[in-house]
Amino acid sequence: MLRRALRLGLGPGLLGRGLGTHREGSTLDWHGKVSEIKKKIQSVLPGGAWSPLCDTSHLPPEHSDVVIVGGGVLGLSVAYWLKRLEKRQGAIRVLVVERDHTYSQASTVLSVGGIRQQFSLPENIQLSLFSVEFLRNINEYLAVVDDPPLDLQFNPSGYLFLASEEGATIMENNVKVQRQEGAKVCLMSPEQLQKKFPWINTEGVALASYGFVSSSNHMETAIGEKVTLKRIHEVHVKVDHSQEYQPVECAIVVNAAGAWSGRIAELAGIGKGLPGTLQGTKLPVEPRKRYVYLWHCPQGPGLEAPLVADPSGAYFRREGLGNNYLGGCSPTEEEEPDPGNLEVDHDFFQEKVWPYLAQRVPAFETLKVRRAWAGYYDYNTFDQNGVVGPHPLVVNMYFATGFSGHGLQQAPAVGRAVAEVMLEGHFQTINLSPFLFNRFYLGEKAQEHCII
């Protein structure tokens, strides 16, 4: 947990953005000073061996190369890839800070958890393709850091988008992009859809898109605006069950705080300048509450049922082998619930979700809701897409946030992309330049049309 402040200082410019650069000198200099202090204390204490004056085992370290704010799937993915891609084993010290150690209110565990490759932007398709491959071979990846490897399996079921007449042309264009990027997607007529999934009602459906997983310091901007570069030197980490805060000196901070990443950015001074300037450009990520419902329906679709997204916005997927289903519907702007709590509105299901589910899948007329919960989207109000990479002015803050509901499925690829930028200075596996922070200042949207 972070204190309501991040201590900032003026940076020397883009130099020193990378790892191993600290306010007091190099990493080796820092360790040398600590060693010298220990020797001096040892010389005045009785006995010969060094022993700490008090137990500090419950405190985070006083120094870390990288501090990742947020221990959800995106933050942990960045940590994993930093350690996997480091040139020398043990060269980079990474500290992950998470305020909810139980993860009871974490977006990662409260997510519906669907995986799809159907998007309108090439970058999102590539992110999901990489992540699917990672998850399919996760035991191979984790064997590097786990001995023995974790016994994890990945069983994808596919993804089905339905479109009305108004959305058919957009869907056709989206599929062209998806195919160009390597996603396995096909268009289906209502008749083909009915033949493949006889449990679905095709009324009002003009076209369906079925995706399936195959086996394979002072400067000026370009317009002359004077800006000041800043650098975060310390993150203050709150200690559990205490009022104590531990200052952690660091070279880089990764903002992977999900729904709360906008607030973390403000603590670093981002968006505090005049409106319309780069210094006054905020990180447009805020919490949006979403309801997830689990229902039981013995007569529902079979095991082959993909994750289905209806033109109404309602969606569902099968959950396990017990005739259970997970789903919901994103509210309209006028219906947005209060994100101040995680209480569930059960009337929302009865009025806004169930009628559309029952219309699309007649068997769902007799469904029984068994559980419901609420979680948070890290909702990017600008274009509903992720924010990846460094901030242009706070030169050692990097972002991995703002994915508006598709962060869980793309986390493996996003974590690698952020690690690549930090270690190599540029994207390598997937070019995510359209997702950089600068687009908010420039007004260049990376608009994603396939959001649920």
Coordinates of C-alpha atoms in Angstrom, one line a residue:
M1 CA 0.0 0.0 0.0
L2 CA 1.3 3.4 -0.9
R3 CA 1.2 6.5 1.3
R4 CA -0.6 9.4 -0.2
A5 CA 2.7 10.8 -1.6
L6 CA 5.5 9.8 -3.9
R7 CA 8.6 11.9 -3.4
L8 CA 9.6 13.6 -6.7
G9 CA 12.8 15.3 -7.8
L10 CA 14.0 16.9 -11.0
G11 CA 15.6 14.4 -13.4
P12 CA 18.7 15.1 -15.6
G13 CA 16.6 14.4 -18.7
L14 CA 16.1 11.2 -20.6
L15 CA 19.6 10.0 -19.5
G16 CA 19.4 7.6 -16.6
R17 CA 15.9 6.5 -17.4
G18 CA 17.1 2.9 -17.2
L19 CA 17.9 0.5 -14.4
G20 CA 20.7 0.9 -11.9
T21 CA 20.7 4.7 -11.8
H22 CA 20.0 6.3 -8.4
R23 CA 20.1 9.7 -6.8
E24 CA 23.3 8.9 -4.8
G25 CA 25.2 7.2 -7.6
S26 CA 25.4 3.7 -9.0
T27 CA 24.1 0.5 -7.4
L28 CA 27.6 -0.5 -6.5
D29 CA 28.2 2.9 -4.8
W30 CA 25.0 2.4 -2.8
H31 CA 26.0 -1.0 -1.6
G32 CA 29.5 0.2 -0.8
K33 CA 28.1 2.9 1.5
V34 CA 25.9 0.5 3.3
S35 CA 28.8 -1.8 3.9
E36 CA 30.9 1.1 5.2
I37 CA 28.2 2.0 7.7
K38 CA 27.9 -1.6 8.9
K39 CA 31.7 -1.7 9.5
K40 CA 31.6 1.5 11.5
I41 CA 28.7 0.3 13.7
Q42 CA 30.4 -3.1 14.2
S43 CA 33.6 -1.4 15.4
V44 CA 31.9 0.2 18.4
L45 CA 29.7 -2.7 19.4
P46 CA 30.8 -5.5 21.7
G47 CA 31.5 -8.8 20.0
G48 CA 32.8 -9.4 16.5
A49 CA 29.8 -10.3 14.3
W50 CA 27.4 -7.9 12.7
S51 CA 23.9 -8.1 13.9
P52 CA 21.0 -5.7 13.3
L53 CA 19.9 -3.4 16.1
C54 CA 16.3 -4.4 15.6
D55 CA 14.2 -7.0 13.6
T56 CA 13.3 -5.5 10.2
S57 CA 12.3 -8.8 8.5
H58 CA 8.7 -7.5 8.3
L59 CA 9.7 -4.4 6.4
P60 CA 10.2 -4.1 2.6
P61 CA 13.7 -3.6 1.4
E62 CA 15.2 -0.1 1.6
H63 CA 16.2 -0.3 -2.1
S64 CA 14.9 -2.0 -5.2
D65 CA 15.7 -1.4 -8.8
V66 CA 12.0 -1.7 -9.8
V67 CA 8.9 -1.1 -7.7
I68 CA 5.7 -2.4 -9.2
V69 CA 2.6 -0.8 -7.8
G70 CA -0.1 -3.4 -8.1
G71 CA 0.2 -7.1 -7.6
G72 CA -2.5 -8.2 -10.0
V73 CA -1.9 -10.3 -13.1
L74 CA -0.4 -7.3 -15.0
G75 CA 2.0 -6.3 -12.3
L76 CA 3.1 -9.9 -11.7
S77 CA 3.5 -10.4 -15.4
V78 CA 5.8 -7.4 -15.6
A79 CA 7.8 -8.8 -12.7
Y80 CA 8.0 -12.3 -14.3
W81 CA 9.3 -11.0 -17.6
L82 CA 11.8 -8.6 -16.0
K83 CA 13.4 -11.6 -14.2
R84 CA 13.1 -13.9 -17.2
L85 CA 14.7 -11.4 -19.7
E86 CA 17.4 -10.0 -17.5
K87 CA 20.8 -10.5 -19.0
R88 CA 22.4 -11.8 -15.8
Q89 CA 20.5 -13.8 -13.2
G90 CA 19.8 -11.8 -10.1
A91 CA 20.8 -8.5 -11.7
I92 CA 17.5 -6.8 -11.2
R93 CA 15.8 -6.5 -7.9
V94 CA 12.0 -6.2 -8.2
L95 CA 9.5 -5.3 -5.5
V96 CA 5.8 -5.8 -6.0
V97 CA 3.5 -3.8 -3.8
E98 CA -0.1 -4.9 -3.4
R99 CA -2.6 -3.3 -0.9
D100 CA -5.0 -6.3 -0.8
H101 CA -3.0 -9.3 0.2
T102 CA -6.1 -11.4 0.3
Y103 CA -7.0 -10.5 -3.3
S104 CA -10.6 -10.6 -2.2
Q105 CA -11.4 -7.3 -4.1
A106 CA -8.8 -7.7 -6.8
S107 CA -9.9 -7.3 -10.4
T108 CA -7.8 -10.3 -11.4
V109 CA -9.7 -12.8 -9.4
L110 CA -13.2 -11.2 -9.8
S111 CA -13.0 -11.2 -13.6
V112 CA -15.2 -13.3 -15.8
G113 CA -11.9 -14.6 -17.2
G114 CA -12.7 -15.1 -20.9
I115 CA -10.0 -15.2 -23.5
R116 CA -10.5 -14.1 -27.1
Q117 CA -8.6 -13.0 -30.1
Q118 CA -11.3 -10.9 -31.8
F119 CA -10.6 -7.2 -31.7
S120 CA -10.7 -4.3 -34.2
L121 CA -7.1 -3.2 -33.5
P122 CA -4.1 -5.3 -34.8
E123 CA -2.2 -4.7 -31.5
N124 CA -4.9 -6.2 -29.4
I125 CA -5.1 -9.2 -31.6
Q126 CA -1.3 -9.7 -31.4
L127 CA -1.4 -9.3 -27.6
S128 CA -4.1 -12.0 -27.3
L129 CA -2.3 -14.4 -29.7
F130 CA 0.9 -14.2 -27.8
S131 CA -0.9 -14.6 -24.4
V132 CA -2.8 -17.7 -25.7
E133 CA 0.4 -19.3 -26.8
F134 CA 2.0 -18.4 -23.4
L135 CA -0.9 -19.9 -21.5
R136 CA -1.0 -23.0 -23.6
N137 CA 2.6 -23.7 -22.8
I138 CA 2.7 -22.2 -19.3
N139 CA 4.3 -25.2 -17.7
E140 CA 7.2 -24.8 -20.1
Y141 CA 7.6 -21.1 -19.3
L142 CA 7.3 -21.6 -15.5
A143 CA 9.8 -24.5 -15.5
V144 CA 12.5 -21.8 -15.7
V145 CA 11.5 -20.5 -12.3
D146 CA 9.6 -23.4 -10.7
D147 CA 11.1 -26.8 -9.9
P148 CA 9.0 -28.8 -10.4
P149 CA 6.8 -26.8 -12.8
L150 CA 3.3 -26.0 -11.7
D151 CA 0.6 -28.4 -12.9
L152 CA -1.5 -25.9 -14.9
Q153 CA -3.6 -26.6 -17.9
F154 CA -5.2 -24.3 -20.5
N155 CA -8.5 -25.3 -22.1
P156 CA -9.8 -22.6 -24.4
S157 CA -13.4 -22.8 -25.8
G158 CA -13.6 -20.1 -28.5
Y159 CA -15.4 -16.8 -28.7
L160 CA -18.5 -15.9 -30.5
F161 CA -19.6 -12.3 -31.5
L162 CA -23.1 -11.7 -32.8
A163 CA -24.0 -8.7 -34.9
S164 CA -27.2 -7.1 -36.0
E165 CA -27.7 -5.6 -39.5
E166 CA -26.2 -2.3 -38.2
G167 CA -23.0 -4.0 -36.9
A168 CA -22.5 -6.5 -39.8
T169 CA -20.2 -4.2 -41.9
I170 CA -18.0 -3.3 -38.8
M171 CA -17.7 -7.0 -38.0
E172 CA -16.6 -7.9 -41.6
N173 CA -13.9 -5.2 -41.4
N174 CA -12.8 -6.4 -38.0
V175 CA -12.5 -10.0 -39.3
K176 CA -10.3 -8.9 -42.1
V177 CA -7.9 -7.3 -39.6
Q178 CA -8.0 -10.3 -37.4
R179 CA -7.1 -12.7 -40.2
Q180 CA -4.2 -10.5 -41.3
E181 CA -2.8 -10.7 -37.8
G182 CA -3.1 -14.5 -37.7
A183 CA -6.2 -15.0 -35.5
K184 CA -8.3 -18.0 -36.4
V185 CA -11.7 -16.4 -37.2
C186 CA -14.5 -17.2 -39.5
L187 CA -17.8 -15.4 -40.5
M188 CA -21.0 -17.4 -40.2
S189 CA -24.4 -16.7 -41.6
P190 CA -27.4 -17.2 -39.3
E191 CA -28.0 -20.6 -40.9
Q192 CA -24.5 -21.7 -40.3
L193 CA -24.6 -20.4 -36.8
Q194 CA -27.8 -22.3 -36.1
K195 CA -26.3 -25.5 -37.5
K196 CA -23.2 -25.3 -35.4
F197 CA -25.0 -24.1 -32.2
P198 CA -28.6 -25.4 -32.3
W199 CA -29.3 -24.1 -28.8
I200 CA -29.0 -20.5 -30.0
N201 CA -31.8 -18.3 -31.3
T202 CA -30.6 -16.4 -34.4
E203 CA -33.4 -13.9 -34.5
G204 CA -32.0 -10.4 -35.2
V205 CA -28.6 -11.8 -36.0
A206 CA -27.2 -10.8 -39.4
L207 CA -23.7 -12.2 -39.0
A208 CA -21.6 -14.0 -36.5
S209 CA -17.9 -13.9 -36.0
Y210 CA -16.5 -17.1 -34.5
G211 CA -12.9 -17.1 -33.1
F212 CA -11.3 -20.3 -32.0
V213 CA -7.9 -21.3 -30.6
S214 CA -5.8 -23.4 -33.0
S215 CA -3.3 -25.9 -31.8
S216 CA -0.4 -23.9 -32.9
N217 CA 15.0 18.1 -17.0
H218 CA 13.9 21.1 -19.1
M219 CA 12.9 20.6 -22.6
E220 CA 10.3 21.7 -25.2
T221 CA 7.7 19.8 -27.0
A222 CA 7.4 19.8 -30.8
I223 CA 5.0 22.8 -30.5
G224 CA 7.4 24.8 -28.2
E225 CA 5.7 24.0 -24.9
K226 CA 8.2 24.2 -22.1
V227 CA 8.1 21.2 -19.8
T228 CA 10.0 19.9 -16.7
L229 CA 11.2 16.3 -16.5
K230 CA 10.7 14.7 -13.1
R231 CA 11.9 11.5 -11.5
I232 CA 10.5 9.4 -8.6
H233 CA 13.3 8.7 -6.1
E234 CA 11.3 6.9 -3.4
V235 CA 8.1 5.0 -2.9
H236 CA 6.7 4.9 0.6
V237 CA 5.3 1.5 1.4
K238 CA 2.8 1.1 4.3
V239 CA 3.5 -1.9 6.6
D240 CA 0.6 -4.2 7.3
H241 CA -1.2 -3.7 10.6
S242 CA 0.9 -0.7 11.4
Q243 CA 1.1 3.0 10.8
E244 CA 4.7 2.5 9.7
Y245 CA 5.9 3.4 6.2
Q246 CA 9.1 2.1 4.7
P247 CA 10.8 4.4 2.1
V248 CA 12.1 2.3 -0.8
E249 CA 14.6 4.0 -3.0
C250 CA 14.1 2.9 -6.6
A251 CA 15.2 3.5 -10.2
I252 CA 11.8 2.7 -11.9
V253 CA 8.2 2.6 -10.8
V254 CA 5.6 0.6 -12.7
N255 CA 2.1 1.8 -12.4
A256 CA 0.1 -1.4 -12.6
A257 CA -2.5 -0.4 -10.1
G258 CA -5.5 -1.2 -12.3
A259 CA -8.6 0.7 -11.5
W260 CA -6.6 2.9 -9.1
S261 CA -3.7 3.7 -11.5
G262 CA -5.1 7.2 -12.2
R263 CA -4.8 8.1 -8.5
I264 CA -1.2 6.7 -8.4
A265 CA -0.4 8.8 -11.4
E266 CA -1.7 11.9 -9.7
L267 CA 0.5 11.2 -6.7
A268 CA 3.5 11.4 -9.1
G269 CA 2.2 14.8 -10.3
I270 CA 0.9 13.5 -13.6
G271 CA -1.9 15.8 -14.9
K272 CA -1.1 18.6 -12.4
G273 CA -0.2 21.2 -15.0
L274 CA -2.4 23.6 -17.0
P275 CA -5.2 21.9 -19.0
G276 CA -4.3 21.3 -22.6
T277 CA -0.6 21.0 -21.9
L278 CA 1.5 17.8 -21.7
Q279 CA 2.1 18.5 -18.0
G280 CA -1.7 18.9 -17.5
T281 CA -2.6 15.7 -19.3
K282 CA -4.1 13.2 -16.9
L283 CA -4.0 9.4 -17.1
P284 CA -7.7 8.8 -18.0
V285 CA -8.1 5.6 -16.1
E286 CA -10.8 5.3 -13.5
P287 CA -12.6 2.5 -11.7
R288 CA -15.8 1.2 -13.2
K289 CA -17.9 -1.4 -11.3
R290 CA -19.0 -4.5 -13.2
Y291 CA -21.4 -7.2 -12.0
V292 CA -20.6 -10.9 -12.6
Y293 CA -23.4 -13.4 -12.3
L294 CA -23.1 -17.2 -12.0
W295 CA -26.2 -19.2 -12.9
H296 CA -27.2 -22.9 -13.2
C297 CA -29.1 -24.2 -16.2
P298 CA -29.2 -28.0 -16.8
Q299 CA -30.8 -27.6 -20.2
G300 CA -28.2 -24.9 -21.3
P301 CA -25.6 -25.1 -24.1
G302 CA -23.2 -28.0 -24.1
L303 CA -19.5 -28.3 -23.4
E304 CA -18.7 -26.8 -26.8
A305 CA -20.3 -23.5 -26.0
P306 CA -17.9 -20.6 -26.6
L307 CA -17.9 -17.2 -24.9
V308 CA -20.9 -15.5 -26.5
A309 CA -21.3 -11.8 -26.9
D310 CA -24.8 -10.7 -27.9
P311 CA -25.5 -7.4 -29.9
S312 CA -27.4 -6.2 -26.8
G313 CA -24.1 -6.3 -24.8
A314 CA -25.0 -9.3 -22.7
Y315 CA -22.4 -12.1 -22.7
F316 CA -21.8 -15.4 -21.1
R317 CA -19.5 -18.4 -21.0
R318 CA -19.7 -21.9 -19.6
E319 CA -18.1 -22.4 -16.2
G320 CA -16.8 -25.9 -15.5
L321 CA -18.7 -29.1 -16.0
G322 CA -21.7 -28.6 -13.7
N323 CA -24.1 -26.8 -16.1
N324 CA -23.0 -23.5 -14.7
Y325 CA -22.5 -20.2 -16.6
L326 CA -20.8 -16.9 -16.0
G327 CA -21.9 -13.7 -17.6
G328 CA -23.2 -10.2 -17.3
C329 CA -23.6 -7.0 -19.3
S330 CA -21.8 -3.6 -19.2
P331 CA -24.1 -0.8 -18.3
T332 CA -24.7 2.3 -20.4
E333 CA -23.0 5.6 -19.3
E334 CA -26.3 6.6 -17.7
E335 CA -26.5 3.4 -15.8
E336 CA -23.0 3.3 -14.4
P337 CA -23.1 2.1 -10.8
D338 CA -21.3 3.8 -7.9
P339 CA -17.7 2.4 -7.8
G340 CA -17.4 3.3 -4.1
N341 CA -18.3 -0.2 -3.1
L342 CA -18.6 -3.8 -4.5
E343 CA -22.3 -4.4 -3.7
V344 CA -24.2 -6.2 -6.3
D345 CA -27.4 -5.0 -7.9
H346 CA -29.5 -8.2 -8.5
D347 CA -32.2 -6.2 -10.2
F348 CA -29.7 -5.3 -12.9
F349 CA -29.6 -9.0 -13.9
Q350 CA -33.3 -9.4 -13.9
E351 CA -33.9 -6.2 -15.9
K352 CA -30.8 -5.8 -18.1
V353 CA -29.2 -9.2 -18.6
W354 CA -31.6 -12.1 -18.2
P355 CA -34.2 -10.9 -20.8
Y356 CA -31.4 -10.8 -23.5
L357 CA -29.9 -14.1 -22.4
A358 CA -33.3 -15.8 -22.5
Q359 CA -34.1 -14.3 -25.9
R360 CA -30.8 -15.5 -27.4
V361 CA -30.7 -18.9 -25.7
P362 CA -34.3 -20.1 -24.9
A363 CA -33.0 -22.6 -22.4
F364 CA -31.9 -19.8 -20.2
E365 CA -35.6 -18.9 -19.5
T366 CA -35.4 -21.3 -16.6
L367 CA -31.9 -20.5 -15.3
K368 CA -31.3 -20.0 -11.5
V369 CA -28.8 -17.5 -10.3
R370 CA -26.6 -19.0 -7.7
R371 CA -23.9 -16.4 -7.0
A372 CA -23.1 -12.9 -7.9
W373 CA -20.2 -10.5 -7.2
A374 CA -18.8 -7.2 -8.5
G375 CA -15.3 -6.3 -9.6
Y376 CA -13.5 -3.3 -11.2
Y377 CA -12.5 -2.5 -14.7
D378 CA -9.5 -0.2 -15.0
Y379 CA -11.5 1.8 -17.5
N380 CA -9.7 4.0 -20.0
T381 CA -12.3 6.8 -20.7
F382 CA -10.3 8.0 -23.7
D383 CA -10.4 5.0 -26.0
Q384 CA -10.9 1.9 -23.8
N385 CA -7.4 0.5 -24.6
G386 CA -4.4 -0.2 -22.5
V387 CA -1.6 2.3 -21.6
V388 CA 1.8 0.7 -22.0
G389 CA 5.3 2.1 -21.6
P390 CA 7.0 5.2 -20.1
H391 CA 5.5 8.6 -19.2
P392 CA 7.1 11.4 -21.2
L393 CA 7.8 13.7 -18.3
V394 CA 7.9 11.5 -15.2
V395 CA 10.7 9.7 -16.9
N396 CA 11.0 6.6 -14.6
M397 CA 7.3 5.8 -14.3
Y398 CA 6.0 3.1 -16.7
F399 CA 2.4 2.1 -17.3
A400 CA 0.7 -1.3 -17.6
T401 CA -2.9 -0.4 -17.1
G402 CA -6.2 0.9 -18.6
F403 CA -7.2 -2.3 -20.5
S404 CA -10.9 -1.8 -19.7
G405 CA -11.8 -5.4 -19.2
H406 CA -9.3 -7.3 -21.4
G407 CA -6.2 -7.0 -19.2
L408 CA -6.4 -10.5 -17.7
Q409 CA -6.3 -12.2 -21.1
Q410 CA -3.5 -10.1 -22.4
A411 CA -1.3 -9.9 -19.3
P412 CA 1.4 -12.3 -20.5
A413 CA 2.1 -10.2 -23.6
V414 CA 1.7 -6.8 -21.9
G415 CA 4.2 -7.8 -19.1
R416 CA 6.7 -8.8 -21.7
A417 CA 6.2 -5.6 -23.7
V418 CA 6.8 -3.4 -20.6
A419 CA 9.9 -5.4 -19.6
E420 CA 11.3 -5.1 -23.2
V421 CA 10.9 -1.3 -23.1
M422 CA 12.6 -1.0 -19.7
L423 CA 15.5 -3.4 -20.6
E424 CA 16.0 -2.6 -24.3
G425 CA 14.5 0.9 -24.7
H426 CA 11.8 -0.2 -27.3
F427 CA 9.1 -2.8 -28.0
Q428 CA 10.4 -5.9 -29.6
T429 CA 7.9 -8.8 -29.7
I430 CA 4.8 -6.6 -30.4
N431 CA 4.9 -2.9 -31.3
L432 CA 2.6 -1.2 -28.9
S433 CA 3.5 2.4 -29.8
P434 CA -0.2 3.2 -30.3
F435 CA -0.7 2.5 -26.6
L436 CA 1.8 5.0 -25.3
F437 CA 0.7 7.8 -22.9
N438 CA 1.5 10.5 -25.5
R439 CA -1.7 9.8 -27.4
F440 CA -3.8 11.4 -24.7
Y441 CA -2.0 14.7 -25.2
L442 CA -2.1 14.4 -29.0
G443 CA -5.7 13.4 -29.1
E444 CA -4.9 10.2 -31.2
K445 CA -7.3 7.5 -30.1
A446 CA -6.4 3.8 -30.5
Q447 CA -10.2 3.1 -30.6
E448 CA -11.2 -0.5 -29.9
H449 CA -14.7 -1.4 -31.1
C450 CA -14.9 -4.9 -29.6
I451 CA -15.3 -4.1 -25.9
I452 CA -17.7 -6.0 -23.6

